[in-house]
Amino acid sequence: MDNNSWMANHTAPSDFILVGIFSQSQHPALLCVVIFMVFLIALSGNSILILLIYSDAHLHTAMYFFISQLSFMDMMYISVTVPKMLIDKVMDVNKISAPECGVQMFFYVTLAGSEFFLLAAMAYDCYVAICHPLHYPILMNHRVCVFLVSGCWFLGSVDGFMLTSITMTFPFCRSREIQHFFCEVPAVMKLSCLDISLYETLMYLCCVLMLLIPVIVISSSYTFIILTIYRMNSAEGRKKAFTTCSSHMTVVILFYGAAVYTYMLPSSYHTPEKDMVVSVFYTILTPVLNPLIYSLRNKDVIGALKKMLKVGSVFQETIK
């Protein structure tokens, strides 16, 4: 009797079984170690970026305030799925209760939705910085930034509450094996014994709205940014403007591309294996890439890091 069959016979009726990515790997132990290392890198990278932003006075601007929020979201984002997955692998357990599944789903959808809107707010910040530099301190003061970030969290939590509450109220009378490594909405919906075509349509429309509003903001912002850059006479000014926006656009393409595949493409394009690969990319790898994207090409962040390392070395020499 294989492990999944044993779990099916010894699992409470309300529990789900997470098939996970380790069952698809020929070297699950090695994959577990790699994911654990990536998890630690993501946590440390985003933590260092947040620490630099809040400790260096030169980084106390709207742009870096948004970047610190993005790093915080990424830390929570990867923490919602990876620890549970790694612990289950070590303990040789792959079940999750319905309440745990609902909580994981809510936080996951909330964080994803919040990040959609935060990326739109960051695009607006780029637009104001490049197109209205003289009014930037007024248009993007601290109160406005806090209001925008609070709105991102609120809209994300509304999305999380709607999708989670509807998904988890469906009756599940088929196999309780979730063909995924966490409780993602499309994967859980497939277990329902009801016709979910209407709900899939509603979810599609909801995701279109959740993506459409930020995409409109991002597209409009970058349209005006490109026009402004085109009118610039200074080559140095153009280079600085492109540097400011290129990091953000890289993150937008990575995150939105994966979201469009997961929630907006028809089910005929999906297979459990493809879904897990895409989810690994934007759930585990994106939180690692974001701090690298925003730090390696950013002179201010690199300068703050060098300053912190210099202070640390001086402090150690003083102790000695």
Coordinates of C-alpha atoms in Angstrom, one line a residue:
M1 CA 0.0 0.0 0.0
D2 CA 1.5 3.3 -1.0
N3 CA 1.8 6.4 1.3
N4 CA -1.2 8.2 -0.3
S5 CA -3.5 5.2 0.1
W6 CA -2.4 4.8 3.7
M7 CA -3.1 8.5 4.4
A8 CA -6.5 8.3 2.7
N9 CA -7.5 5.4 5.1
H10 CA -6.1 7.2 8.2
T11 CA -7.2 10.7 7.6
A12 CA -10.2 12.4 9.2
P13 CA -13.1 13.1 6.9
S14 CA -12.5 16.8 7.1
D15 CA -8.8 16.5 6.2
F16 CA -7.3 17.1 2.8
I17 CA -4.2 15.4 1.5
L18 CA -1.5 17.6 -0.2
V19 CA 0.2 15.6 -2.9
G20 CA 3.0 18.2 -3.1
I21 CA 6.0 18.6 -5.3
F22 CA 8.2 16.1 -3.6
S23 CA 6.1 13.2 -4.9
Q24 CA 7.0 14.5 -8.4
S25 CA 10.7 14.6 -7.8
Q26 CA 13.3 11.8 -8.2
H27 CA 15.4 13.4 -5.5
P28 CA 12.9 14.7 -2.9
A29 CA 15.5 15.0 -0.1
L30 CA 17.7 17.2 -2.2
L31 CA 14.7 19.3 -3.4
C32 CA 13.7 19.7 0.3
V33 CA 17.2 21.1 1.1
V34 CA 17.2 23.4 -1.9
I35 CA 13.7 24.8 -1.0
F36 CA 14.8 25.3 2.6
M37 CA 17.9 27.3 1.5
V38 CA 15.8 29.4 -0.9
F39 CA 13.4 30.1 2.0
L40 CA 16.2 31.3 4.2
I41 CA 17.7 33.4 1.4
A42 CA 14.2 35.0 0.8
L43 CA 13.7 35.8 4.5
S44 CA 17.2 37.1 5.1
G45 CA 17.2 39.2 1.8
N46 CA 13.9 40.8 2.5
S47 CA 14.7 41.4 6.2
I48 CA 18.0 43.1 5.3
L49 CA 16.3 45.3 2.7
I50 CA 13.6 46.4 5.2
L51 CA 16.3 47.0 7.9
L52 CA 18.3 49.1 5.4
I53 CA 15.3 51.2 4.4
Y54 CA 14.2 52.0 8.0
S55 CA 17.7 52.6 9.3
D56 CA 19.1 54.8 6.6
A57 CA 17.6 58.4 6.4
H58 CA 18.4 58.6 2.7
L59 CA 16.0 55.8 2.0
H60 CA 13.0 57.5 3.8
T61 CA 11.2 58.2 0.7
A62 CA 7.9 57.0 -0.8
M63 CA 9.5 54.6 -3.3
Y64 CA 11.5 52.8 -0.5
F65 CA 8.5 52.8 1.8
F66 CA 6.6 50.9 -0.9
I67 CA 9.6 48.6 -1.5
S68 CA 9.7 47.8 2.3
Q69 CA 6.0 46.9 2.1
L70 CA 6.7 44.6 -0.9
S71 CA 9.5 42.9 1.0
F72 CA 7.2 42.4 4.0
M73 CA 4.5 40.9 1.8
D74 CA 7.1 38.6 0.2
M75 CA 8.3 37.4 3.6
M76 CA 4.7 36.6 4.6
Y77 CA 3.9 35.2 1.2
I78 CA 6.6 32.5 1.3
S79 CA 6.0 31.8 5.0
V80 CA 2.4 30.9 4.3
T81 CA 3.3 27.8 2.2
V82 CA 6.9 26.7 2.5
P83 CA 7.3 26.0 6.3
K84 CA 4.2 23.7 6.2
M85 CA 5.5 22.0 3.1
L86 CA 9.0 21.4 4.6
I87 CA 7.7 20.2 8.0
D88 CA 5.3 17.8 6.4
K89 CA 8.2 16.4 4.4
V90 CA 10.4 15.9 7.5
M91 CA 7.6 14.4 9.5
D92 CA 6.4 12.3 6.6
V93 CA 2.9 13.7 6.8
N94 CA 0.9 15.3 3.9
K95 CA -2.5 16.1 5.4
I96 CA -4.0 19.4 6.2
S97 CA -7.3 20.0 8.1
A98 CA -10.1 22.0 6.5
P99 CA -9.7 25.0 8.9
E100 CA -5.9 25.1 8.3
C101 CA -6.6 24.9 4.5
G102 CA -9.0 27.8 4.8
V103 CA -6.5 29.9 6.8
Q104 CA -3.7 29.2 4.4
M105 CA -5.9 30.0 1.4
F106 CA -7.1 33.3 2.9
F107 CA -3.6 34.6 3.7
Y108 CA -2.3 33.4 0.3
V109 CA -5.0 35.1 -1.7
T110 CA -4.9 38.2 0.5
L111 CA -1.2 38.7 0.1
A112 CA -1.4 38.0 -3.7
G113 CA -4.2 40.6 -4.1
S114 CA -2.4 43.1 -1.9
E115 CA 0.7 42.8 -4.0
F116 CA -1.2 43.3 -7.2
F117 CA -2.4 46.7 -5.9
L118 CA 0.9 47.6 -4.3
L119 CA 2.7 47.2 -7.6
A120 CA 0.1 49.6 -9.1
A121 CA 0.8 52.1 -6.3
M122 CA 4.5 51.8 -7.0
A123 CA 3.9 52.5 -10.7
Y124 CA 1.9 55.6 -9.8
D125 CA 4.9 56.6 -7.5
C126 CA 7.2 56.3 -10.5
Y127 CA 4.8 58.4 -12.6
V128 CA 4.8 61.2 -10.1
A129 CA 8.6 61.1 -9.5
I130 CA 9.3 61.3 -13.3
C131 CA 6.4 63.4 -14.7
H132 CA 5.9 65.8 -11.7
P133 CA 9.2 65.9 -9.8
L134 CA 8.6 69.4 -8.4
H135 CA 5.3 68.3 -6.8
Y136 CA 6.5 64.9 -5.7
P137 CA 7.1 65.7 -2.0
I138 CA 3.5 67.0 -1.8
L139 CA 1.7 64.4 -4.0
M140 CA 3.6 61.5 -2.3
N141 CA 3.9 62.6 1.3
H142 CA 3.9 60.0 4.1
R143 CA 0.1 60.3 4.7
V144 CA -0.7 59.5 1.1
C145 CA 1.7 56.6 1.1
V146 CA 0.1 55.1 4.2
F147 CA -3.3 55.6 2.7
L148 CA -2.3 53.8 -0.5
V149 CA -0.7 50.9 1.3
S150 CA -3.7 50.6 3.7
G151 CA -5.9 50.5 0.6
C152 CA -3.8 47.7 -0.9
W153 CA -4.1 45.6 2.2
F154 CA -7.8 46.2 2.5
L155 CA -8.6 45.3 -1.1
G156 CA -6.4 42.2 -0.9
S157 CA -8.2 41.0 2.3
V158 CA -11.6 41.5 0.7
D159 CA -10.5 39.3 -2.2
G160 CA -9.1 36.7 0.2
F161 CA -12.3 36.7 2.2
M162 CA -14.6 36.4 -0.8
L163 CA -12.7 33.6 -2.6
T164 CA -11.9 31.6 0.6
S165 CA -15.4 31.7 2.1
I166 CA -17.0 30.6 -1.2
T167 CA -14.4 27.9 -2.0
M168 CA -14.4 26.3 1.5
T169 CA -18.3 26.1 1.6
F170 CA -18.4 23.8 -1.4
P171 CA -19.1 20.1 -0.5
F172 CA -16.1 17.9 -1.2
C173 CA -17.3 14.4 -2.0
R174 CA -14.6 13.3 -4.4
S175 CA -11.0 12.4 -3.6
R176 CA -9.6 14.7 -1.0
E177 CA -6.2 14.7 -2.6
I178 CA -5.2 18.3 -3.5
Q179 CA -2.9 18.1 -6.5
H180 CA -0.7 20.8 -5.2
F181 CA 1.7 21.7 -2.4
F182 CA -0.7 24.1 -0.7
C183 CA -4.4 25.0 -0.7
E184 CA -4.6 27.1 -3.8
V185 CA -8.2 28.0 -4.9
P186 CA -8.3 26.3 -8.3
A187 CA -6.7 23.1 -6.9
V188 CA -9.3 22.9 -4.1
M189 CA -12.2 23.7 -6.3
K190 CA -11.5 20.6 -8.4
L191 CA -12.5 18.4 -5.5
S192 CA -16.0 19.7 -5.3
C193 CA -18.8 17.3 -6.3
L194 CA -21.0 20.2 -7.6
D195 CA -20.9 21.9 -10.9
I196 CA -18.5 24.7 -10.4
S197 CA -18.6 26.2 -13.9
L198 CA -20.6 29.2 -12.6
Y199 CA -18.2 29.8 -9.7
E200 CA -15.2 29.5 -12.1
T201 CA -16.8 32.2 -14.2
L202 CA -17.3 34.4 -11.2
M203 CA -13.8 33.8 -10.0
Y204 CA -12.5 34.6 -13.5
L205 CA -14.5 37.9 -13.5
C206 CA -13.2 38.7 -9.9
C207 CA -9.6 38.1 -10.9
V208 CA -10.1 40.1 -14.1
L209 CA -11.2 43.1 -11.9
M210 CA -8.4 42.5 -9.4
L211 CA -5.9 42.5 -12.2
L212 CA -7.6 45.0 -14.5
I213 CA -7.6 47.9 -12.1
P214 CA -3.8 47.6 -11.3
V215 CA -3.0 47.0 -15.0
I216 CA -4.9 50.1 -16.0
V217 CA -3.0 52.2 -13.4
I218 CA 0.4 50.6 -14.4
S219 CA -0.2 51.0 -18.1
S220 CA -1.4 54.6 -17.8
S221 CA 1.5 55.5 -15.5
Y222 CA 4.1 54.0 -17.9
T223 CA 2.5 55.6 -21.0
F224 CA 3.0 59.0 -19.4
I225 CA 6.5 58.0 -18.2
I226 CA 7.6 56.9 -21.7
L227 CA 6.2 60.2 -23.2
T228 CA 8.1 62.2 -20.5
I229 CA 11.3 60.3 -21.0
Y230 CA 11.0 60.8 -24.8
R231 CA 10.8 64.6 -24.3
M232 CA 13.9 64.7 -22.1
N233 CA 17.0 66.4 -23.6
S234 CA 19.4 65.0 -21.0
A235 CA 20.8 61.5 -21.7
E236 CA 21.6 61.2 -18.0
G237 CA 18.0 62.0 -17.1
R238 CA 16.7 59.4 -19.4
K239 CA 19.1 56.8 -18.0
K240 CA 18.1 57.6 -14.4
A241 CA 14.4 57.4 -15.3
F242 CA 14.8 54.0 -17.0
T243 CA 16.8 52.7 -14.1
T244 CA 14.1 53.9 -11.7
C245 CA 11.3 52.1 -13.6
S246 CA 13.1 49.0 -15.0
S247 CA 13.3 47.2 -11.6
H248 CA 9.6 47.7 -11.0
M249 CA 8.6 46.5 -14.5
T250 CA 10.7 43.4 -14.1
V251 CA 8.8 42.5 -10.9
V252 CA 5.4 43.3 -12.5
I253 CA 6.1 41.0 -15.5
L254 CA 7.2 38.1 -13.2
F255 CA 4.3 38.4 -10.8
Y256 CA 1.4 39.3 -13.2
G257 CA 2.5 36.7 -15.7
A258 CA 2.2 33.9 -13.3
A259 CA -1.1 35.2 -11.9
V260 CA -2.6 35.4 -15.4
Y261 CA -1.7 31.8 -16.1
T262 CA -3.1 30.5 -12.7
Y263 CA -6.3 32.4 -12.5
M264 CA -7.3 33.6 -16.0
L265 CA -6.4 30.9 -18.5
P266 CA -9.0 28.2 -19.2
S267 CA -8.7 24.9 -17.4
S268 CA -7.8 23.2 -20.7
Y269 CA -4.4 24.9 -20.4
H270 CA -3.7 23.5 -16.9
T271 CA -2.2 20.3 -15.6
P272 CA -1.3 19.6 -12.0
E273 CA 2.4 19.5 -12.9
K274 CA 2.3 22.8 -14.8
D275 CA 0.3 24.5 -12.0
M276 CA 2.9 23.4 -9.4
V277 CA 5.8 24.6 -11.4
V278 CA 4.2 28.0 -12.0
S279 CA 3.3 28.2 -8.3
V280 CA 6.8 27.4 -7.2
F281 CA 8.0 30.2 -9.4
Y282 CA 5.9 33.0 -8.0
T283 CA 5.4 31.6 -4.5
I284 CA 9.0 30.6 -3.7
L285 CA 11.3 32.1 -6.3
T286 CA 9.7 35.6 -6.7
P287 CA 10.2 36.5 -3.0
V288 CA 13.9 35.7 -3.5
L289 CA 14.3 37.7 -6.7
N290 CA 12.5 40.9 -5.6
P291 CA 15.2 42.1 -3.1
L292 CA 17.9 41.2 -5.6
I293 CA 16.1 43.2 -8.3
Y294 CA 15.6 46.2 -6.1
S295 CA 19.1 46.2 -4.6
L296 CA 21.7 45.1 -7.1
R297 CA 20.8 47.9 -9.6
N298 CA 20.1 50.5 -6.9
K299 CA 23.1 52.7 -5.8
D300 CA 21.2 54.0 -2.8
V301 CA 20.5 50.6 -1.4
I302 CA 24.1 49.4 -2.1
G303 CA 25.5 52.5 -0.5
A304 CA 23.3 51.9 2.6
L305 CA 24.5 48.3 2.8
K306 CA 28.1 49.3 2.6
K307 CA 27.6 51.9 5.3
M308 CA 25.9 49.3 7.6
L309 CA 28.8 46.8 6.9
K310 CA 31.3 49.5 7.7
V311 CA 29.6 50.4 10.9
G312 CA 29.5 46.7 11.8
S313 CA 33.2 46.3 11.2
V314 CA 34.1 49.4 13.2
F315 CA 32.0 48.1 16.1
Q316 CA 33.7 44.7 16.1
E317 CA 37.1 46.4 16.1
T318 CA 36.1 48.6 19.0
I319 CA 35.0 45.5 21.0
K320 CA 38.4 43.8 20.3

